[in-house]
CSV table of C-alpha atoms in Angstrom, one decimal:
chain,number,residue,atom,x,y,z
A,1,UNK,CA,0.0,0.0,0.0
A,2,UNK,CA,1.5,3.3,-1.1
A,3,UNK,CA,1.7,6.3,1.2
A,4,UNK,CA,0.3,9.6,0.1
A,5,UNK,CA,2.8,12.4,-0.4
A,6,UNK,CA,2.0,16.1,-0.1
A,7,UNK,CA,2.3,16.4,-3.9
A,8,UNK,CA,-0.1,13.5,-4.5
A,9,UNK,CA,-3.8,14.5,-4.6
A,10,UNK,CA,-5.9,13.1,-1.7
A,11,UNK,CA,-8.5,10.6,-2.7
A,12,UNK,CA,-12.1,11.2,-1.8
A,13,UNK,CA,-13.2,9.7,1.5
A,14,UNK,CA,-9.6,9.1,2.7
A,15,UNK,CA,-8.7,10.8,6.0
A,16,UNK,CA,-5.5,12.8,6.3
A,17,UNK,CA,-2.7,10.9,8.0
A,18,UNK,CA,-1.2,14.0,9.6
A,19,UNK,CA,-2.7,17.3,10.6
A,20,UNK,CA,-2.0,20.3,8.3
A,21,UNK,CA,1.1,22.3,9.2
A,22,UNK,CA,0.5,25.9,10.3
A,23,UNK,CA,3.2,28.3,9.0
A,24,UNK,CA,5.5,29.3,11.8
A,25,UNK,CA,5.3,33.1,11.4
A,26,UNK,CA,5.2,35.6,14.2
A,27,UNK,CA,2.4,37.6,12.6
A,28,UNK,CA,0.2,34.5,12.3
A,29,UNK,CA,0.7,33.6,15.9
A,30,UNK,CA,-0.1,37.1,17.1
A,31,UNK,CA,-3.2,37.2,15.0
A,32,UNK,CA,-4.4,33.8,16.2
A,33,UNK,CA,-3.8,34.8,19.8
A,34,UNK,CA,-5.9,37.9,19.4
A,35,UNK,CA,-8.8,36.4,17.6
A,36,UNK,CA,-8.9,33.0,19.4
A,37,UNK,CA,-7.3,32.3,22.7
A,38,UNK,CA,-7.1,35.9,23.9
A,39,UNK,CA,-10.8,36.4,23.3
A,40,UNK,CA,-11.8,33.1,25.0
A,41,UNK,CA,-9.8,34.1,28.1
A,42,UNK,CA,-11.4,37.6,28.3
A,43,UNK,CA,-15.0,36.6,27.8
A,44,UNK,CA,-15.5,34.6,31.1
A,45,UNK,CA,-14.3,37.6,33.1
A,46,UNK,CA,-16.5,40.0,31.4
A,47,UNK,CA,-19.5,37.7,31.7
A,48,UNK,CA,-18.8,37.3,35.5
A,49,UNK,CA,-18.5,41.0,36.0
A,50,UNK,CA,-21.8,41.7,34.2
A,51,UNK,CA,-23.5,38.9,36.1
A,52,UNK,CA,-22.2,40.3,39.4
A,53,UNK,CA,-23.4,43.8,38.6
A,54,UNK,CA,-26.8,42.5,37.6
A,55,UNK,CA,-27.1,40.5,40.8
A,56,UNK,CA,-26.2,43.5,43.0
A,57,UNK,CA,-28.8,45.6,41.1
A,58,UNK,CA,-31.5,43.0,41.7
A,59,UNK,CA,-30.5,42.7,45.3
A,60,UNK,CA,-30.8,46.4,45.8
A,61,UNK,CA,-34.1,46.4,44.0
A,62,UNK,CA,-35.6,43.9,46.4
A,63,UNK,CA,-33.9,45.2,49.6
A,64,UNK,CA,-34.7,48.9,49.0
A,65,UNK,CA,-38.4,48.6,50.1
A,66,UNK,CA,-37.4,46.7,53.2
A,67,UNK,CA,-34.8,49.4,54.1
A,68,UNK,CA,-37.4,52.1,53.4
A,69,UNK,CA,-39.9,50.4,55.7
A,70,UNK,CA,-37.3,50.1,58.5
A,71,UNK,CA,-36.3,53.8,58.1
A,72,UNK,CA,-40.0,54.9,58.1
A,73,UNK,CA,-40.6,52.9,61.3
A,74,UNK,CA,-38.1,55.2,63.1
A,75,UNK,CA,-39.9,58.4,62.0
A,76,UNK,CA,-42.7,60.2,63.6
A,77,UNK,CA,-46.2,59.9,62.1
A,78,UNK,CA,-46.0,63.5,60.7
A,79,UNK,CA,-42.6,62.9,59.1
A,80,UNK,CA,-43.6,59.5,57.7
A,81,UNK,CA,-46.7,61.0,56.0
A,82,UNK,CA,-44.9,63.8,54.2
A,83,UNK,CA,-45.0,63.8,50.4
A,84,UNK,CA,-42.3,63.6,49.2
A,85,UNK,CA,-41.0,61.5,52.0
A,86,UNK,CA,-38.6,63.1,54.5
A,87,UNK,CA,-35.4,61.0,54.5
A,88,UNK,CA,-33.5,63.2,56.9
A,89,UNK,CA,-36.2,63.5,59.5
A,90,UNK,CA,-35.3,63.0,63.2
A,91,UNK,CA,-35.4,59.4,64.3
A,92,UNK,CA,-37.6,58.3,67.2
A,93,UNK,CA,-38.9,55.1,68.8
A,94,UNK,CA,-42.5,56.3,69.2
A,95,UNK,CA,-43.9,53.9,66.6
A,96,UNK,CA,-42.4,50.9,68.4
A,97,UNK,CA,-43.7,52.2,71.7
A,98,UNK,CA,-47.2,52.5,70.1
A,99,UNK,CA,-46.9,48.9,68.8
A,100,UNK,CA,-46.2,47.6,72.2
A,101,UNK,CA,-49.2,49.5,73.7
A,102,UNK,CA,-47.6,52.6,75.3
A,103,UNK,CA,-50.7,54.7,74.9
A,104,UNK,CA,-53.5,52.2,74.0
A,105,UNK,CA,-52.5,49.5,76.5
A,106,UNK,CA,-53.1,46.7,73.9
A,107,UNK,CA,-50.3,44.2,74.1
A,108,UNK,CA,-49.0,42.5,71.0
A,109,UNK,CA,-47.8,39.4,72.8
A,110,UNK,CA,-51.0,37.3,72.7
A,111,UNK,CA,-51.2,37.6,68.8
A,112,UNK,CA,-47.5,36.9,68.5
A,113,UNK,CA,-47.8,33.8,70.8
A,114,UNK,CA,-50.8,32.7,68.7
A,115,UNK,CA,-48.9,33.0,65.5
A,116,UNK,CA,-45.9,31.1,67.0
A,117,UNK,CA,-48.2,28.3,68.3
A,118,UNK,CA,-50.1,27.9,65.1
A,119,UNK,CA,-47.0,28.0,62.9
A,120,UNK,CA,-44.8,25.7,64.9
A,121,UNK,CA,-47.5,23.1,65.7
A,122,UNK,CA,-48.8,23.0,62.1
A,123,UNK,CA,-45.2,22.7,60.8
A,124,UNK,CA,-44.5,19.7,63.1
A,125,UNK,CA,-47.8,18.0,62.0
A,126,UNK,CA,-47.0,18.6,58.4
A,127,UNK,CA,-43.6,17.0,58.7
A,128,UNK,CA,-45.0,14.0,60.6
A,129,UNK,CA,-47.5,13.4,57.8
A,130,UNK,CA,-45.4,14.4,54.8
A,131,UNK,CA,-42.3,12.3,55.5
A,132,UNK,CA,-44.1,8.9,55.5
A,133,UNK,CA,-46.2,10.0,52.5
A,134,UNK,CA,-43.1,11.1,50.6
A,135,UNK,CA,-41.4,7.9,51.6
A,136,UNK,CA,-44.2,5.8,50.1
A,137,UNK,CA,-44.2,7.9,46.9
A,138,UNK,CA,-40.5,7.9,46.3
A,139,UNK,CA,-38.6,5.1,48.0
A,140,UNK,CA,-41.5,2.7,48.1
A,141,UNK,CA,-43.5,3.8,45.0
A,142,UNK,CA,-47.1,2.7,44.7
A,143,UNK,CA,-49.2,2.2,41.5
A,144,UNK,CA,-50.2,5.5,39.8
A,145,UNK,CA,-48.1,7.5,42.2
A,146,UNK,CA,-48.0,10.3,39.6
A,147,UNK,CA,-51.8,10.6,39.9
A,148,UNK,CA,-51.5,11.0,43.6
A,149,UNK,CA,-48.9,13.7,43.3
A,150,UNK,CA,-51.0,15.7,40.8
A,151,UNK,CA,-54.0,15.3,43.1
A,152,UNK,CA,-52.0,16.9,45.9
A,153,UNK,CA,-50.9,19.7,43.5
A,154,UNK,CA,-54.5,20.3,42.3
A,155,UNK,CA,-55.5,21.2,45.9
A,156,UNK,CA,-53.2,24.2,45.7
A,157,UNK,CA,-54.9,25.4,42.5
A,158,UNK,CA,-58.1,26.2,44.3
A,159,UNK,CA,-58.2,29.9,45.3
A,160,UNK,CA,-58.4,30.2,49.1
A,161,UNK,CA,-61.1,32.8,48.8
A,162,UNK,CA,-63.4,30.2,47.2
A,163,UNK,CA,-63.0,28.0,50.3
A,164,UNK,CA,-63.5,30.7,53.0
A,165,UNK,CA,-67.3,30.5,53.2
A,166,UNK,CA,-67.4,26.6,53.5
A,167,UNK,CA,-64.6,26.7,56.1
A,168,UNK,CA,-66.4,29.4,58.1
A,169,UNK,CA,-69.7,27.4,58.1
A,170,UNK,CA,-67.8,24.2,59.0
A,171,UNK,CA,-65.9,26.0,61.8
A,172,UNK,CA,-69.2,27.5,63.1
A,173,UNK,CA,-70.9,24.1,63.1
A,174,UNK,CA,-68.1,22.3,65.1
A,175,UNK,CA,-67.3,25.3,67.4
A,176,UNK,CA,-64.0,26.1,65.7
A,177,UNK,CA,-64.4,29.8,65.4
A,178,UNK,CA,-61.8,31.8,67.3
A,179,UNK,CA,-60.0,28.6,68.2
A,180,UNK,CA,-56.3,28.3,67.8
A,181,UNK,CA,-56.4,24.5,67.4
A,182,UNK,CA,-58.8,24.8,64.4
A,183,UNK,CA,-56.4,27.2,62.9
A,184,UNK,CA,-53.5,24.7,63.4
A,185,UNK,CA,-55.6,22.2,61.5
A,186,UNK,CA,-56.2,24.6,58.6
A,187,UNK,CA,-52.5,25.5,58.3
A,188,UNK,CA,-51.6,21.8,58.3
A,189,UNK,CA,-54.0,21.0,55.5
A,190,UNK,CA,-52.8,24.1,53.6
A,191,UNK,CA,-49.1,23.3,53.7
A,192,UNK,CA,-49.3,19.5,53.5
A,193,UNK,CA,-49.5,19.2,49.6
A,194,UNK,CA,-46.4,21.4,49.0
A,195,UNK,CA,-44.5,19.6,51.8
A,196,UNK,CA,-45.2,16.2,50.2
A,197,UNK,CA,-44.0,17.5,46.8
A,198,UNK,CA,-40.8,18.8,48.3
A,199,UNK,CA,-40.1,15.9,50.5
A,200,UNK,CA,-40.6,13.4,47.7
A,201,UNK,CA,-37.9,15.1,45.6
A,202,UNK,CA,-35.6,15.1,48.7
A,203,UNK,CA,-36.2,11.5,49.7
A,204,UNK,CA,-35.6,10.3,46.1
A,205,UNK,CA,-31.9,11.2,46.6
A,206,UNK,CA,-31.5,8.8,49.6
A,207,UNK,CA,-29.2,5.9,48.5
A,208,UNK,CA,-31.1,2.6,48.1
A,209,UNK,CA,-28.2,0.7,49.5
A,210,UNK,CA,-28.7,2.3,52.9
A,211,UNK,CA,-32.3,1.2,53.0
A,212,UNK,CA,-31.4,-2.3,52.0
A,213,UNK,CA,-28.7,-2.5,54.7
A,214,UNK,CA,-31.3,-1.3,57.3
A,215,UNK,CA,-33.7,-4.0,56.1
A,216,UNK,CA,-31.0,-6.7,56.5
A,217,UNK,CA,-30.3,-5.5,60.0
A,218,UNK,CA,-34.0,-6.0,60.8
A,219,UNK,CA,-35.0,-2.3,61.1
A,220,UNK,CA,-38.7,-1.5,60.8
A,221,UNK,CA,-40.3,1.4,59.0
A,222,UNK,CA,-40.3,3.9,61.9
A,223,UNK,CA,-36.7,3.0,62.8
A,224,UNK,CA,-35.6,3.4,59.2
A,225,UNK,CA,-37.3,6.8,58.9
A,226,UNK,CA,-35.8,8.0,62.2
A,227,UNK,CA,-32.3,6.5,62.0
A,228,UNK,CA,-31.6,6.2,58.2
A,229,UNK,CA,-33.8,8.5,56.2
A,230,UNK,CA,-34.0,11.5,58.5
A,231,UNK,CA,-30.2,12.2,58.9
A,232,UNK,CA,-29.6,11.9,55.1
A,233,UNK,CA,-32.6,14.1,54.2
A,234,UNK,CA,-32.1,16.6,57.0
A,235,UNK,CA,-31.3,19.6,54.6
A,236,UNK,CA,-34.6,18.8,52.7
A,237,UNK,CA,-36.5,18.5,56.0
A,238,UNK,CA,-35.1,21.8,57.2
A,239,UNK,CA,-36.0,23.6,53.9
A,240,UNK,CA,-39.6,22.2,54.0
A,241,UNK,CA,-40.1,23.1,57.6
A,242,UNK,CA,-38.9,26.6,57.1
A,243,UNK,CA,-41.1,27.2,54.0
A,244,UNK,CA,-44.2,25.8,55.9
A,245,UNK,CA,-43.4,28.0,58.9
A,246,UNK,CA,-43.2,31.1,56.7
A,247,UNK,CA,-46.4,30.3,54.9
A,248,UNK,CA,-48.2,29.8,58.3
A,249,UNK,CA,-46.7,32.8,59.9
A,250,UNK,CA,-47.6,35.2,57.0
A,251,UNK,CA,-51.1,33.8,56.4
A,252,UNK,CA,-53.8,36.5,56.8
A,253,UNK,CA,-57.1,35.6,55.1
A,254,UNK,CA,-58.0,32.5,57.1
A,255,UNK,CA,-56.8,34.0,60.4
A,256,UNK,CA,-58.9,37.1,59.6
A,257,UNK,CA,-62.1,35.2,58.9
A,258,UNK,CA,-61.8,32.3,61.4
A,259,UNK,CA,-60.4,34.1,64.5
A,260,UNK,CA,-61.5,37.0,66.7
A,261,UNK,CA,-60.2,38.1,70.0
A,262,UNK,CA,-58.7,35.0,71.6
A,263,UNK,CA,-57.0,33.3,68.6
A,264,UNK,CA,-56.0,36.4,66.5
A,265,UNK,CA,-52.6,36.1,64.9
A,266,UNK,CA,-49.8,38.7,64.4
A,267,UNK,CA,-50.8,39.6,60.8
A,268,UNK,CA,-54.4,40.3,62.0
A,269,UNK,CA,-53.0,42.4,64.8
A,270,UNK,CA,-50.9,44.4,62.3
A,271,UNK,CA,-54.0,45.2,60.2
A,272,UNK,CA,-55.6,46.8,63.3
A,273,UNK,CA,-53.2,49.7,62.9
A,274,UNK,CA,-54.7,50.7,59.5
A,275,UNK,CA,-57.4,53.2,60.3
A,276,UNK,CA,-59.4,55.8,58.3
A,277,UNK,CA,-58.8,58.3,61.1
A,278,UNK,CA,-55.4,59.7,61.9
A,279,UNK,CA,-51.9,58.8,60.8
A,280,UNK,CA,-50.7,55.2,61.0
A,281,UNK,CA,-47.8,54.7,58.5
A,282,UNK,CA,-45.0,54.6,61.0
A,283,UNK,CA,-46.9,52.3,63.4
A,284,UNK,CA,-47.6,49.9,60.5
A,285,UNK,CA,-44.0,49.9,59.5
A,286,UNK,CA,-42.8,49.3,63.1
A,287,UNK,CA,-45.3,46.4,63.4
A,288,UNK,CA,-44.2,44.9,60.1
A,289,UNK,CA,-40.5,45.0,61.2
A,290,UNK,CA,-41.3,43.3,64.6
A,291,UNK,CA,-43.5,40.7,63.0
A,292,UNK,CA,-40.9,39.9,60.3
A,293,UNK,CA,-38.1,39.3,62.9
A,294,UNK,CA,-39.0,35.7,63.8
A,295,UNK,CA,-39.0,34.7,60.1
A,296,UNK,CA,-35.7,36.3,59.5
A,297,UNK,CA,-34.2,34.7,62.6
A,298,UNK,CA,-35.5,31.3,61.5
A,299,UNK,CA,-34.1,31.8,58.0
A,300,UNK,CA,-30.6,32.8,59.3
A,301,UNK,CA,-30.6,29.9,61.7
A,302,UNK,CA,-31.4,27.3,59.0
A,303,UNK,CA,-29.5,29.1,56.2
A,304,UNK,CA,-27.0,26.4,55.5
A,305,UNK,CA,-29.6,23.6,55.6
A,306,UNK,CA,-31.9,25.7,53.5
A,307,UNK,CA,-29.3,26.2,50.7
A,308,UNK,CA,-28.4,22.5,50.8
A,309,UNK,CA,-32.1,21.4,50.7
A,310,UNK,CA,-33.2,23.7,47.9
A,311,UNK,CA,-30.2,22.7,45.8
A,312,UNK,CA,-30.5,19.0,46.5
A,313,UNK,CA,-30.8,17.1,43.3
A,314,UNK,CA,-30.0,20.1,41.1
A,315,UNK,CA,-26.5,18.7,40.2
A,316,UNK,CA,-26.2,15.1,39.2
């Protein structure tokens, strides 16, 4: 078999035995570096800089209203109601004193305690019910499990306003109006579908080998959930618990309709500062800042678990 030479024409369909030789000229190398490698090295830095600037702008866009709310809470009612707003007005704690009942004598602690009770208890109940359900739908799949998941999701498609009147009549019939325990039940049913969806995606990442090893050791379902599944899925459990807690803490419509004096929550107490008579902007901002603190503290406390849980399964 003869070997092709540079002078011999290449036959169709026959691959080149050696790569083409690039002329070794200084100008060619400089041109290639500017158009090829130099550009590829510069583009990632420019893209990262643009992405960083865009991220900072978006962060400022979202944080600016919160900072304005905090600043307004330290102004007097007269300065807070000026148009345009008075940024350099004197700072005062009068709005916070009004929130804690300095002049009215109305304490915010019962509504805050009611919100904490309803949010914490409903979150615990949601986790107790959602983890076994997600275990059955992910690790131990059942027939037509996708239909079950879509049924759970369909319950979130119903507007809550459409269910207010039936829930009010049901609560009135069983004596659940102005009852914190009925509100706990409502928050549990409200957050359970989204918790099952989230926990199923988290539990699907648990290695099957660990479950098989626990079965070989003779562990039952409860022991497997407590000693094997829970430690591995702890970031997902923390993320689900925090989201359910936030949804329950911020819920207003059901609490406004189903509660009164005894079981009123913090968001309902906040709306009591909105009045058609007098100025209330600084008091509302102060109340919003105080009521937001428990959610912020919970988010910072579970920050690492929340990031791990929300990013679980994103990278294969």
